[in-house]
């Protein structure tokens, strides 16, 4: 969060070096909007589309050179004003100061000993930039009439930030001046740096991020120039792509969810000073005190005087850190790689498999994750793979067999296999799938390591190669784990080992265990997302110190219609089996 700015600053509102007619610029903007709004490219054409969009953006940036509003001096010059402003508005300022920590950027340094769980930092609501403060600002009239702003709080915050930055007497000027002038998010990468990600599991999200940002910029550029409610916005005379990229990155790296004043719902906010804290492994230690109406943070651990104070951003993967925060975290205990899996609708057993999955609360097409730790798969993915690999007879048993409903609870439990053959199939599938994904990379882990040892490697290239290498290491572990499990269950089958059977009492035991692999699927929050869902959620909701609160709500809201359709399909498929398929 406290990344150091590495770009020059220019005088506020000065120095326009390019002159371009409004008609010419509008033509560029219209072309960009059309390109970004066209149908998704066919598989394998995403990179080509990215190059085309980037080319249009670069033409626009060239025409807009010198038109952006930034500040004189360096970012560091404004930290004293930030601390004074915080103190004037009753925020905590004792016990820490903003310090440059080199490769980690700016962060908070303890100026005294701080004990673990000690409340050391609080920021009152009036200092926060929120969707509500945006509604009450010069942006209010446009917000009340534009559905995109109303639906996307993160975009509203970005425009709130830009409008306040353009106002020299804004209440938030001390905060805004302390922000970086440039970020390390992929929106700032050179084309050749993005190209290093081709073949990775993260590249599509990065290409989508750029496309979405370009589309939003083009849409709002036209809106600001033509909508009557935008006539008084300070952005009307100058709204550059670089302005929007900066604002989007500021929000993306800093936004969090807080409760509204009455506590009835959540809203997005930028939290000054607190957002200077850098990340480390641990637990969430930030909350919101509704009684005192302030954001509060307790110390994650004991800190000695002059040590850096860290917070935990949440259980994000390194891909999420790179895309949304602009850094790679070397010792990420929560790193994982996304993997798309689904039951083919053309498969003869599709309706049956989809129904079993629906009863377990899992869509038939999902984005799952392979984890860096053992086991590499979650209870949800284990359940999916078991159903994915079921025979027709096994599916009948889980749909119509004796205690079929109770059996759903065991799908994600590693102690109760469907059959030895089913376990062999699923672990063989995982082993093979991970190995195939590894073949999509253009380099090996060893070659990546050699590249990382080059002293002249750019910061962005280094981050990209670290991410690429981490993905491969997770896939290598997953493939090796799949092989080991396959061999284990092949031995069980060969030995004729009895299959573990659950009793009715096991259901209650499952509910009380803390182990992820033993929890009933339907009692756990589904961490994976139905295909096509994730990008939409990213645009409409974001993070509370790392947790996607609206994420699960959107999943629940959209899952039921899918299940109802599947149930209608499966009813006819099951009719032919009749009551004779039920076990006594």
Short mmCIF file of N, CA, C and O in Angstrom, two decimals, residues 229-347:
data_model
loop_
_atom_site.label_atom_id
_atom_site.label_comp_id
_atom_site.label_asym_id
_atom_site.label_seq_id
_atom_site.Cartn_x
_atom_site.Cartn_y
_atom_site.Cartn_z
N UNK A 229 -25.48 16.81 -16.16
CA UNK A 229 -25.13 16.71 -14.73
C UNK A 229 -23.63 16.73 -14.50
O UNK A 229 -23.17 16.86 -13.36
N UNK A 230 -22.84 16.64 -15.59
CA UNK A 230 -21.38 16.66 -15.46
C UNK A 230 -20.80 18.03 -15.77
O UNK A 230 -19.57 18.20 -15.74
N UNK A 231 -21.66 18.99 -16.06
CA UNK A 231 -21.19 20.30 -16.53
C UNK A 231 -20.31 21.04 -15.53
O UNK A 231 -19.45 21.83 -15.92
N UNK A 232 -20.51 20.78 -14.23
CA UNK A 232 -19.73 21.50 -13.22
C UNK A 232 -18.56 20.69 -12.67
O UNK A 232 -17.86 21.14 -11.75
N UNK A 233 -18.34 19.52 -13.22
CA UNK A 233 -17.21 18.71 -12.75
C UNK A 233 -15.89 19.35 -13.17
O UNK A 233 -15.75 19.80 -14.31
N UNK A 234 -14.89 19.37 -12.29
CA UNK A 234 -13.59 19.93 -12.65
C UNK A 234 -12.85 19.10 -13.70
O UNK A 234 -11.82 19.53 -14.22
N UNK A 235 -13.39 17.93 -14.03
CA UNK A 235 -12.76 17.06 -15.02
C UNK A 235 -13.18 17.38 -16.44
O UNK A 235 -12.63 16.82 -17.40
N UNK A 236 -14.16 18.25 -16.61
CA UNK A 236 -14.72 18.48 -17.93
C UNK A 236 -13.68 19.01 -18.92
O UNK A 236 -13.68 18.64 -20.10
N UNK A 237 -12.77 19.84 -18.45
CA UNK A 237 -11.76 20.42 -19.34
C UNK A 237 -10.56 19.50 -19.54
O UNK A 237 -9.84 19.64 -20.53
N UNK A 238 -10.34 18.60 -18.60
CA UNK A 238 -9.18 17.72 -18.73
C UNK A 238 -9.42 16.43 -17.95
O UNK A 238 -9.43 16.42 -16.72
N UNK A 239 -9.61 15.36 -18.71
CA UNK A 239 -9.79 14.03 -18.11
C UNK A 239 -9.02 13.04 -18.97
O UNK A 239 -9.51 12.57 -19.99
N UNK A 240 -7.79 12.76 -18.57
CA UNK A 240 -6.90 11.92 -19.38
C UNK A 240 -6.96 10.46 -18.95
O UNK A 240 -7.40 10.14 -17.84
N UNK A 241 -6.50 9.59 -19.85
CA UNK A 241 -6.42 8.17 -19.50
C UNK A 241 -5.49 7.98 -18.32
O UNK A 241 -5.75 7.16 -17.43
N UNK A 242 -4.38 8.73 -18.29
CA UNK A 242 -3.45 8.61 -17.17
C UNK A 242 -4.10 9.01 -15.85
O UNK A 242 -3.80 8.44 -14.80
N UNK A 243 -4.97 10.02 -15.90
CA UNK A 243 -5.73 10.41 -14.71
C UNK A 243 -6.55 9.23 -14.20
O UNK A 243 -6.54 8.91 -13.01
N UNK A 244 -7.28 8.61 -15.12
CA UNK A 244 -8.17 7.52 -14.71
C UNK A 244 -7.39 6.30 -14.25
O UNK A 244 -7.75 5.66 -13.26
N UNK A 245 -6.30 6.00 -14.95
CA UNK A 245 -5.45 4.87 -14.54
C UNK A 245 -4.92 5.09 -13.13
O UNK A 245 -4.90 4.16 -12.31
N UNK A 246 -4.51 6.30 -12.83
CA UNK A 246 -4.01 6.63 -11.49
C UNK A 246 -5.11 6.46 -10.44
O UNK A 246 -4.90 5.86 -9.38
N UNK A 247 -6.29 6.99 -10.74
CA UNK A 247 -7.39 6.93 -9.78
C UNK A 247 -7.84 5.49 -9.55
O UNK A 247 -8.07 5.07 -8.41
N UNK A 248 -7.97 4.72 -10.63
CA UNK A 248 -8.36 3.32 -10.52
C UNK A 248 -7.34 2.54 -9.69
O UNK A 248 -7.70 1.75 -8.81
N UNK A 249 -6.06 2.78 -9.93
CA UNK A 249 -5.02 2.08 -9.18
C UNK A 249 -4.99 2.51 -7.72
O UNK A 249 -4.77 1.69 -6.83
N UNK A 250 -5.23 3.79 -7.46
CA UNK A 250 -5.30 4.28 -6.07
C UNK A 250 -6.40 3.56 -5.31
O UNK A 250 -6.21 3.10 -4.18
N UNK A 251 -7.56 3.45 -5.95
CA UNK A 251 -8.71 2.80 -5.30
C UNK A 251 -8.46 1.29 -5.19
O UNK A 251 -8.70 0.68 -4.14
N UNK A 252 -7.98 0.69 -6.27
CA UNK A 252 -7.79 -0.76 -6.31
C UNK A 252 -6.81 -1.23 -5.23
O UNK A 252 -7.00 -2.29 -4.63
N UNK A 253 -5.77 -0.46 -4.97
CA UNK A 253 -4.77 -0.86 -3.98
C UNK A 253 -5.16 -0.48 -2.56
O UNK A 253 -4.48 -0.90 -1.61
N UNK A 254 -6.24 0.29 -2.40
CA UNK A 254 -6.54 0.84 -1.07
C UNK A 254 -7.97 0.65 -0.58
O UNK A 254 -8.23 0.75 0.61
N UNK A 255 -8.92 0.41 -1.46
CA UNK A 255 -10.32 0.40 -1.04
C UNK A 255 -10.62 -0.73 -0.06
O UNK A 255 -10.05 -1.81 -0.13
N UNK A 256 -11.53 -0.46 0.82
CA UNK A 256 -12.00 -1.43 1.81
C UNK A 256 -13.48 -1.19 2.08
O UNK A 256 -14.00 -0.11 1.82
N UNK A 257 -14.13 -2.20 2.61
CA UNK A 257 -15.53 -2.06 2.97
C UNK A 257 -15.66 -1.71 4.45
O UNK A 257 -15.00 -2.30 5.29
N UNK A 258 -16.53 -0.75 4.72
CA UNK A 258 -16.87 -0.38 6.09
C UNK A 258 -18.39 -0.32 6.20
O UNK A 258 -19.07 -0.20 5.17
N UNK A 259 -18.94 -0.38 7.39
CA UNK A 259 -20.40 -0.23 7.52
C UNK A 259 -20.82 1.22 7.32
O UNK A 259 -20.05 2.15 7.58
N UNK A 260 -22.04 1.41 6.85
CA UNK A 260 -22.59 2.77 6.79
C UNK A 260 -22.83 3.26 8.22
O UNK A 260 -22.73 2.48 9.18
N UNK A 261 -23.16 4.53 8.36
CA UNK A 261 -23.29 5.11 9.70
C UNK A 261 -24.32 4.40 10.57
O UNK A 261 -24.13 4.25 11.77
N UNK A 262 -25.39 3.92 9.95
CA UNK A 262 -26.41 3.22 10.73
C UNK A 262 -26.13 1.72 10.85
O UNK A 262 -26.88 0.99 11.51
N UNK A 263 -25.05 1.26 10.22
CA UNK A 263 -24.66 -0.14 10.33
C UNK A 263 -25.52 -1.10 9.54
O UNK A 263 -25.38 -2.32 9.65
N UNK A 264 -26.42 -0.58 8.69
CA UNK A 264 -27.37 -1.44 7.98
C UNK A 264 -26.77 -2.12 6.75
O UNK A 264 -27.28 -3.13 6.28
N UNK A 265 -25.70 -1.59 6.21
CA UNK A 265 -25.08 -2.16 5.02
C UNK A 265 -23.62 -1.73 4.96
O UNK A 265 -23.15 -0.97 5.81
N UNK A 266 -22.92 -2.23 3.94
CA UNK A 266 -21.51 -1.87 3.80
C UNK A 266 -21.35 -0.87 2.66
O UNK A 266 -22.17 -0.79 1.75
N UNK A 267 -20.28 -0.12 2.72
CA UNK A 267 -19.95 0.85 1.67
C UNK A 267 -18.44 0.81 1.47
O UNK A 267 -17.70 0.34 2.34
N UNK A 268 -17.99 1.29 0.33
CA UNK A 268 -16.56 1.31 0.03
C UNK A 268 -15.93 2.59 0.57
O UNK A 268 -16.55 3.65 0.57
N UNK A 269 -14.66 2.47 0.99
CA UNK A 269 -13.98 3.62 1.57
C UNK A 269 -12.48 3.57 1.31
O UNK A 269 -11.88 2.50 1.18
N UNK A 270 -11.88 4.74 1.24
CA UNK A 270 -10.43 4.91 1.30
C UNK A 270 -10.11 5.39 2.71
O UNK A 270 -10.74 6.33 3.20
N UNK A 271 -9.13 4.76 3.36
CA UNK A 271 -8.84 5.03 4.76
C UNK A 271 -7.44 5.64 4.89
O UNK A 271 -6.44 4.92 4.87
N UNK A 272 -7.36 6.97 4.99
CA UNK A 272 -6.05 7.63 5.06
C UNK A 272 -5.20 7.14 6.22
O UNK A 272 -5.71 6.73 7.27
N UNK A 273 -3.90 7.16 6.03
CA UNK A 273 -2.88 6.79 7.03
C UNK A 273 -2.82 5.29 7.27
O UNK A 273 -1.76 4.67 7.15
N UNK A 274 -3.96 4.68 7.59
CA UNK A 274 -3.99 3.22 7.77
C UNK A 274 -3.53 2.51 6.52
O UNK A 274 -2.88 1.47 6.58
N UNK A 275 -3.86 3.10 5.34
CA UNK A 275 -3.50 2.43 4.09
C UNK A 275 -2.01 2.53 3.77
O UNK A 275 -1.55 2.05 2.73
N UNK A 276 -1.22 3.12 4.69
CA UNK A 276 0.23 3.13 4.52
C UNK A 276 0.86 1.82 5.01
O UNK A 276 2.02 1.54 4.72
N UNK A 277 0.12 1.02 5.77
CA UNK A 277 0.66 -0.22 6.31
C UNK A 277 0.92 -1.25 5.21
O UNK A 277 0.08 -1.45 4.32
N UNK A 278 2.06 -1.91 5.28
CA UNK A 278 2.39 -2.98 4.34
C UNK A 278 1.91 -4.33 4.88
O UNK A 278 1.55 -4.47 6.05
N UNK A 279 1.95 -5.34 4.00
CA UNK A 279 1.36 -6.65 4.28
C UNK A 279 2.36 -7.66 4.83
O UNK A 279 3.52 -7.67 4.45
N UNK A 280 1.86 -8.54 5.70
CA UNK A 280 2.59 -9.74 6.11
C UNK A 280 1.58 -10.82 6.43
O UNK A 280 0.37 -10.57 6.52
N UNK A 281 2.06 -12.05 6.61
CA UNK A 281 1.16 -13.14 6.99
C UNK A 281 0.60 -12.91 8.40
O UNK A 281 1.28 -12.31 9.24
N UNK A 282 -0.58 -13.39 8.65
CA UNK A 282 -1.17 -13.22 9.99
C UNK A 282 -2.67 -13.32 9.96
O UNK A 282 -3.23 -14.13 9.22
N UNK A 283 -3.31 -12.48 10.75
CA UNK A 283 -4.77 -12.45 10.86
C UNK A 283 -5.27 -11.03 10.66
O UNK A 283 -4.52 -10.06 10.84
N UNK A 284 -6.54 -10.91 10.28
CA UNK A 284 -7.15 -9.59 10.14
C UNK A 284 -7.21 -8.92 11.51
O UNK A 284 -7.73 -9.49 12.47
N UNK A 285 -6.66 -7.72 11.63
CA UNK A 285 -6.63 -7.01 12.92
C UNK A 285 -7.29 -5.63 12.82
O UNK A 285 -7.12 -4.81 13.71
N UNK A 286 -8.00 -5.40 11.74
CA UNK A 286 -8.68 -4.12 11.55
C UNK A 286 -10.19 -4.32 11.59
O UNK A 286 -10.70 -5.28 11.01
N UNK A 287 -10.88 -3.43 12.27
CA UNK A 287 -12.34 -3.49 12.33
C UNK A 287 -12.92 -2.10 12.35
O UNK A 287 -12.20 -1.11 12.31
N UNK A 288 -14.25 -2.03 12.43
CA UNK A 288 -14.90 -0.72 12.49
C UNK A 288 -15.73 -0.62 13.76
O UNK A 288 -16.57 -1.47 14.03
N UNK A 289 -15.48 0.42 14.54
CA UNK A 289 -16.18 0.68 15.79
C UNK A 289 -17.34 1.62 15.51
O UNK A 289 -17.14 2.83 15.34
N UNK A 290 -18.55 1.06 15.43
CA UNK A 290 -19.72 1.88 15.11
C UNK A 290 -20.06 2.87 16.22
O UNK A 290 -20.55 3.98 15.97
N UNK A 291 -19.80 2.48 17.46
CA UNK A 291 -20.12 3.36 18.60
C UNK A 291 -19.30 4.65 18.52
O UNK A 291 -19.83 5.75 18.72
N UNK A 292 -17.99 4.50 18.26
CA UNK A 292 -17.13 5.68 18.13
C UNK A 292 -17.02 6.16 16.69
O UNK A 292 -16.34 7.16 16.41
N UNK A 293 -17.64 5.42 15.77
CA UNK A 293 -17.68 5.77 14.34
C UNK A 293 -16.28 5.99 13.78
O UNK A 293 -15.96 7.05 13.23
N UNK A 294 -15.46 4.94 13.91
CA UNK A 294 -14.10 5.05 13.41
C UNK A 294 -13.54 3.68 13.05
O UNK A 294 -13.97 2.65 13.58
N UNK A 295 -12.60 3.68 12.15
CA UNK A 295 -11.85 2.48 11.79
C UNK A 295 -10.75 2.29 12.82
O UNK A 295 -10.06 3.24 13.17
N UNK A 296 -10.59 1.05 13.33
CA UNK A 296 -9.60 0.78 14.37
C UNK A 296 -8.71 -0.39 13.97
O UNK A 296 -9.18 -1.37 13.37
N UNK A 297 -7.45 -0.30 14.34
CA UNK A 297 -6.49 -1.36 14.03
C UNK A 297 -5.67 -1.67 15.27
O UNK A 297 -5.12 -0.76 15.91
N UNK A 298 -5.61 -2.96 15.62
CA UNK A 298 -4.76 -3.39 16.74
C UNK A 298 -3.50 -4.03 16.16
O UNK A 298 -3.49 -4.52 15.02
N UNK A 299 -2.45 -4.05 16.95
CA UNK A 299 -1.16 -4.57 16.48
C UNK A 299 -1.23 -6.07 16.24
O UNK A 299 -1.76 -6.83 17.06
N UNK A 300 -0.70 -6.51 15.12
CA UNK A 300 -0.68 -7.92 14.74
C UNK A 300 0.24 -8.72 15.65
O UNK A 300 0.01 -9.91 15.91
N UNK A 301 1.29 -8.07 16.16
CA UNK A 301 2.29 -8.72 17.01
C UNK A 301 2.99 -7.64 17.83
O UNK A 301 2.67 -6.46 17.72
N UNK A 302 3.93 -8.05 18.67
CA UNK A 302 4.75 -7.08 19.39
C UNK A 302 5.66 -6.36 18.40
O UNK A 302 6.28 -7.00 17.53
N UNK A 303 5.75 -5.04 18.52
CA UNK A 303 6.68 -4.28 17.69
C UNK A 303 7.60 -3.46 18.59
O UNK A 303 7.13 -2.74 19.48
N UNK A 304 8.88 -3.59 18.36
CA UNK A 304 9.85 -2.78 19.08
C UNK A 304 9.99 -1.42 18.39
O UNK A 304 9.66 -1.27 17.21
N UNK A 305 10.47 -0.45 19.11
CA UNK A 305 10.70 0.87 18.53
C UNK A 305 11.57 0.74 17.28
O UNK A 305 12.54 -0.02 17.25
N UNK A 306 11.20 1.44 16.22
CA UNK A 306 11.88 1.49 14.92
C UNK A 306 11.58 0.31 14.01
O UNK A 306 12.05 0.28 12.87
N UNK A 307 10.78 -0.66 14.47
CA UNK A 307 10.38 -1.76 13.58
C UNK A 307 9.20 -1.34 12.72
O UNK A 307 8.40 -0.50 13.13
N UNK A 308 9.09 -1.95 11.54
CA UNK A 308 7.97 -1.66 10.66
C UNK A 308 6.70 -2.33 11.19
O UNK A 308 6.73 -3.50 11.62
N UNK A 309 5.58 -1.63 11.14
CA UNK A 309 4.29 -2.15 11.58
C UNK A 309 3.55 -2.69 10.37
O UNK A 309 3.31 -1.97 9.40
N UNK A 310 3.20 -3.97 10.42
CA UNK A 310 2.51 -4.61 9.31
C UNK A 310 1.06 -4.92 9.67
O UNK A 310 0.70 -5.01 10.85
N UNK A 311 0.24 -5.10 8.63
CA UNK A 311 -1.10 -5.66 8.80
C UNK A 311 -1.25 -6.81 7.81
O UNK A 311 -0.42 -6.98 6.92
N UNK A 312 -2.30 -7.59 7.98
CA UNK A 312 -2.58 -8.71 7.08
C UNK A 312 -3.69 -8.30 6.13
O UNK A 312 -4.78 -7.94 6.55
N UNK A 313 -3.41 -8.33 4.82
CA UNK A 313 -4.38 -7.87 3.83
C UNK A 313 -5.49 -8.89 3.58
O UNK A 313 -6.51 -8.56 2.97
N UNK A 314 -5.29 -10.12 4.00
CA UNK A 314 -6.28 -11.16 3.73
C UNK A 314 -5.68 -12.32 2.97
O UNK A 314 -4.51 -12.31 2.59
N UNK A 315 -6.49 -13.35 2.75
CA UNK A 315 -5.99 -14.59 2.16
C UNK A 315 -5.97 -14.49 0.63
O UNK A 315 -6.66 -15.22 -0.08
N UNK A 316 -5.17 -13.59 0.13
CA UNK A 316 -5.09 -13.37 -1.31
C UNK A 316 -3.96 -14.20 -1.92
O UNK A 316 -2.92 -14.43 -1.30
N UNK A 317 -4.17 -14.62 -3.15
CA UNK A 317 -3.12 -15.31 -3.89
C UNK A 317 -2.12 -14.28 -4.39
O UNK A 317 -2.40 -13.07 -4.39
N UNK A 318 -0.98 -14.73 -4.85
CA UNK A 318 -0.01 -13.79 -5.40
C UNK A 318 -0.51 -13.16 -6.69
O UNK A 318 -0.17 -12.02 -7.00
N UNK A 319 -1.33 -13.90 -7.45
CA UNK A 319 -1.93 -13.30 -8.64
C UNK A 319 -2.79 -12.10 -8.24
O UNK A 319 -2.76 -11.04 -8.88
N UNK A 320 -3.56 -12.24 -7.17
CA UNK A 320 -4.40 -11.14 -6.69
C UNK A 320 -3.56 -9.98 -6.17
O UNK A 320 -3.88 -8.81 -6.40
N UNK A 321 -2.47 -10.30 -5.48
CA UNK A 321 -1.57 -9.24 -5.01
C UNK A 321 -0.98 -8.48 -6.18
O UNK A 321 -0.90 -7.25 -6.17
N UNK A 322 -0.53 -9.19 -7.20
CA UNK A 322 0.09 -8.54 -8.36
C UNK A 322 -0.93 -7.70 -9.10
O UNK A 322 -0.67 -6.53 -9.44
N UNK A 323 -2.11 -8.25 -9.36
CA UNK A 323 -3.12 -7.57 -10.16
C UNK A 323 -3.73 -6.38 -9.44
O UNK A 323 -3.90 -5.30 -10.01
N UNK A 324 -4.04 -6.55 -8.15
CA UNK A 324 -4.78 -5.52 -7.42
C UNK A 324 -3.93 -4.66 -6.49
O UNK A 324 -4.37 -3.57 -6.10
N UNK A 325 -2.75 -5.13 -6.12
CA UNK A 325 -1.90 -4.37 -5.19
C UNK A 325 -0.56 -3.98 -5.77
O UNK A 325 0.12 -3.11 -5.23
N UNK A 326 -0.14 -4.66 -6.83
CA UNK A 326 1.10 -4.27 -7.49
C UNK A 326 2.36 -4.82 -6.87
O UNK A 326 3.44 -4.26 -7.07
N UNK A 327 2.28 -5.93 -6.12
CA UNK A 327 3.49 -6.54 -5.58
C UNK A 327 3.33 -8.05 -5.49
O UNK A 327 2.23 -8.58 -5.52
N UNK A 328 4.47 -8.74 -5.38
CA UNK A 328 4.50 -10.19 -5.19
C UNK A 328 4.99 -10.44 -3.77
O UNK A 328 6.00 -9.88 -3.34
N UNK A 329 4.26 -11.29 -3.02
CA UNK A 329 4.63 -11.59 -1.64
C UNK A 329 5.32 -12.96 -1.59
O UNK A 329 4.69 -13.98 -1.83
N UNK A 330 6.58 -12.95 -1.25
CA UNK A 330 7.43 -14.14 -1.38
C UNK A 330 6.96 -15.32 -0.53
O UNK A 330 6.95 -16.46 -0.99
N UNK A 331 6.58 -15.07 0.70
CA UNK A 331 6.22 -16.16 1.61
C UNK A 331 4.71 -16.24 1.81
O UNK A 331 4.22 -16.32 2.94
N UNK A 332 3.98 -16.26 0.73
CA UNK A 332 2.52 -16.23 0.80
C UNK A 332 1.96 -17.61 1.16
O UNK A 332 1.96 -18.53 0.34
N UNK A 333 1.49 -17.75 2.38
CA UNK A 333 0.94 -19.03 2.85
C UNK A 333 -0.40 -19.36 2.21
O UNK A 333 -0.90 -20.48 2.35
N UNK A 334 -1.00 -18.39 1.50
CA UNK A 334 -2.32 -18.58 0.91
C UNK A 334 -2.27 -18.56 -0.62
O UNK A 334 -3.30 -18.38 -1.28
N UNK A 335 -1.08 -18.78 -1.18
CA UNK A 335 -0.96 -18.72 -2.63
C UNK A 335 -1.70 -19.89 -3.28
O UNK A 335 -1.77 -20.99 -2.71
N UNK A 336 -2.23 -19.64 -4.44
CA UNK A 336 -2.99 -20.66 -5.16
C UNK A 336 -3.08 -20.28 -6.63
O UNK A 336 -2.83 -19.13 -7.00
N UNK A 337 -3.45 -21.26 -7.44
CA UNK A 337 -3.60 -21.06 -8.88
C UNK A 337 -5.03 -21.40 -9.26
O UNK A 337 -5.54 -22.46 -8.88
N UNK A 338 -5.67 -20.54 -10.01
CA UNK A 338 -7.04 -20.80 -10.45
C UNK A 338 -7.05 -21.87 -11.54
O UNK A 338 -6.15 -21.93 -12.38
N UNK A 339 -8.08 -22.71 -11.50
CA UNK A 339 -8.23 -23.75 -12.51
C UNK A 339 -9.71 -23.87 -12.86
O UNK A 339 -10.56 -24.00 -11.97
N UNK A 340 -10.03 -23.78 -14.13
CA UNK A 340 -11.43 -23.85 -14.58
C UNK A 340 -11.79 -25.29 -14.89
O UNK A 340 -11.10 -25.97 -15.65
N UNK A 341 -12.87 -25.75 -14.30
CA UNK A 341 -13.35 -27.11 -14.53
C UNK A 341 -14.85 -27.08 -14.71
O UNK A 341 -15.55 -26.28 -14.09
N UNK A 342 -15.36 -28.00 -15.52
CA UNK A 342 -16.80 -28.08 -15.72
C UNK A 342 -17.21 -29.40 -16.34
O UNK A 342 -16.42 -30.04 -17.05
N UNK A 343 -18.43 -29.79 -16.05
CA UNK A 343 -18.99 -30.99 -16.67
C UNK A 343 -19.55 -30.58 -18.03
O UNK A 343 -20.34 -29.63 -18.12
N UNK A 344 -19.13 -31.26 -19.08
CA UNK A 344 -19.59 -30.93 -20.43
C UNK A 344 -21.08 -31.19 -20.57
O UNK A 344 -21.58 -32.26 -20.19
N UNK A 345 -21.79 -30.20 -21.11
CA UNK A 345 -23.23 -30.35 -21.29
C UNK A 345 -23.58 -31.41 -22.34
O UNK A 345 -24.71 -31.88 -22.41
N UNK A 346 -22.60 -31.76 -23.16
CA UNK A 346 -22.84 -32.79 -24.18
C UNK A 346 -22.63 -34.20 -23.62
O UNK A 346 -22.95 -35.19 -24.29
N UNK A 347 -22.11 -34.29 -22.39
CA UNK A 347 -21.88 -35.60 -21.79
C UNK A 347 -23.21 -36.28 -21.47
O UNK A 347 -24.16 -35.64 -20.99
#
